[in-house]
mmCIF file of C-alpha atoms in Angstrom:
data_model
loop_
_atom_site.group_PDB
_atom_site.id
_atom_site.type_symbol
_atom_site.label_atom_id
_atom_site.label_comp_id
_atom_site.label_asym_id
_atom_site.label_seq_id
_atom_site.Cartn_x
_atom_site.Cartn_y
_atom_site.Cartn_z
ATOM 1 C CA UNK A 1 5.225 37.798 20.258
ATOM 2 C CA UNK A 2 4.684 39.653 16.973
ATOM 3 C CA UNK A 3 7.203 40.954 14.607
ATOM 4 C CA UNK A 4 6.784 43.944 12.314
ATOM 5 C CA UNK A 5 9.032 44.232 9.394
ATOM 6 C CA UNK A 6 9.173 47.709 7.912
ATOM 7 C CA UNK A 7 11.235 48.875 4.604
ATOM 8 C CA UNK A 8 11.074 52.537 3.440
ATOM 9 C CA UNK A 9 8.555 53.247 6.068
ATOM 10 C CA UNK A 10 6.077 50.502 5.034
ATOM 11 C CA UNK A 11 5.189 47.367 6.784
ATOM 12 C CA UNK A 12 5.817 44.555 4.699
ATOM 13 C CA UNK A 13 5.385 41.351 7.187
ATOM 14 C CA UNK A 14 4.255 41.172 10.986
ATOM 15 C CA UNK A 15 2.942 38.171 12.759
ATOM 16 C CA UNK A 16 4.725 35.376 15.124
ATOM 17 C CA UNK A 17 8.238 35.563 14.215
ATOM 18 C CA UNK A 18 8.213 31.679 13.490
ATOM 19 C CA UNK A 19 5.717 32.247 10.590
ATOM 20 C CA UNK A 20 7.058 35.476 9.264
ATOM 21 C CA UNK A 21 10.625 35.172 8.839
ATOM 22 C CA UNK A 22 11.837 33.230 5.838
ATOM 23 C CA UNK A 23 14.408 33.736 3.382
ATOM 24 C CA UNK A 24 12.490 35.464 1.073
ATOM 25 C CA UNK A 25 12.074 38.209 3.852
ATOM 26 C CA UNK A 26 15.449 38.637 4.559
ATOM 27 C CA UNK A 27 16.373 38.965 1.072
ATOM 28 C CA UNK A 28 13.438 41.789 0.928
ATOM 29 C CA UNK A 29 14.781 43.785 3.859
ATOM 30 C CA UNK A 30 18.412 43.254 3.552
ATOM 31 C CA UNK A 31 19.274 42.340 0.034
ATOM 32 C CA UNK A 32 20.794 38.834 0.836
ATOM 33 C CA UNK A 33 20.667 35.100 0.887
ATOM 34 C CA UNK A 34 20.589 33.828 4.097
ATOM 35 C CA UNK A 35 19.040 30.128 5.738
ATOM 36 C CA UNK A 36 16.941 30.000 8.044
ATOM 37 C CA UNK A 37 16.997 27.619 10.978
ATOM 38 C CA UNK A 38 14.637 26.654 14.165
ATOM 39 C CA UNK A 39 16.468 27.044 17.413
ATOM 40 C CA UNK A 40 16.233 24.013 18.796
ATOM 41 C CA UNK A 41 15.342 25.441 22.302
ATOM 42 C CA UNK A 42 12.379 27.315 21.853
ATOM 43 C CA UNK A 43 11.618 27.628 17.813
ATOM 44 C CA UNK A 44 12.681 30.620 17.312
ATOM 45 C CA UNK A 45 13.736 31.690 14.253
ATOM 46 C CA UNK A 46 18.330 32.371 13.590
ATOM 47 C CA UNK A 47 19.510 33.785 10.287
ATOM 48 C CA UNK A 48 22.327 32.533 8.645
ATOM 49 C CA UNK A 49 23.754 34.633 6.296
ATOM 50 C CA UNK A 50 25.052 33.031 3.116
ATOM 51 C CA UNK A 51 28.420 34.360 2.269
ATOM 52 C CA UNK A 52 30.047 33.560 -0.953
ATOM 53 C CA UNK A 53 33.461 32.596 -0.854
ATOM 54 C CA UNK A 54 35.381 34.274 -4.256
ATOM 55 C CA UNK A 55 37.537 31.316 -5.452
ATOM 56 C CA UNK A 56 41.162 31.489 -6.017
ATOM 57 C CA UNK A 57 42.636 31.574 -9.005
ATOM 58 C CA UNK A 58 45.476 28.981 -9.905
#
């Protein structure tokens, strides 16, 4: 399989998805933080999102 990662009508990553995703990627496309982890099944590649929890004020 290859992936193609476009932004503003530009390619700016292709190849296997398990050496072309990263966080740095995702943060390039999308404009967050995420993880990213191997599924354990076949290696491919699942993006966690990081959220950021505000925290209360006491």
């Amino acid at each position: 399989d290859t992936l193609v990662a476009m932004r503003d009508g530009r390619i700016v990553a292709s190849g296997p998805p398990r050496e072309t995703v990263d966080a740095a990627l995702v943060q390039e496309l999308y404009g967050i933080e995420a993880e990213i982890l191997t599924a354990t099944s076949d290696g491919t590649p699942v993006v966690v999102p990081r959220v950021s929890v505000p925290t209360a004020v006491v």
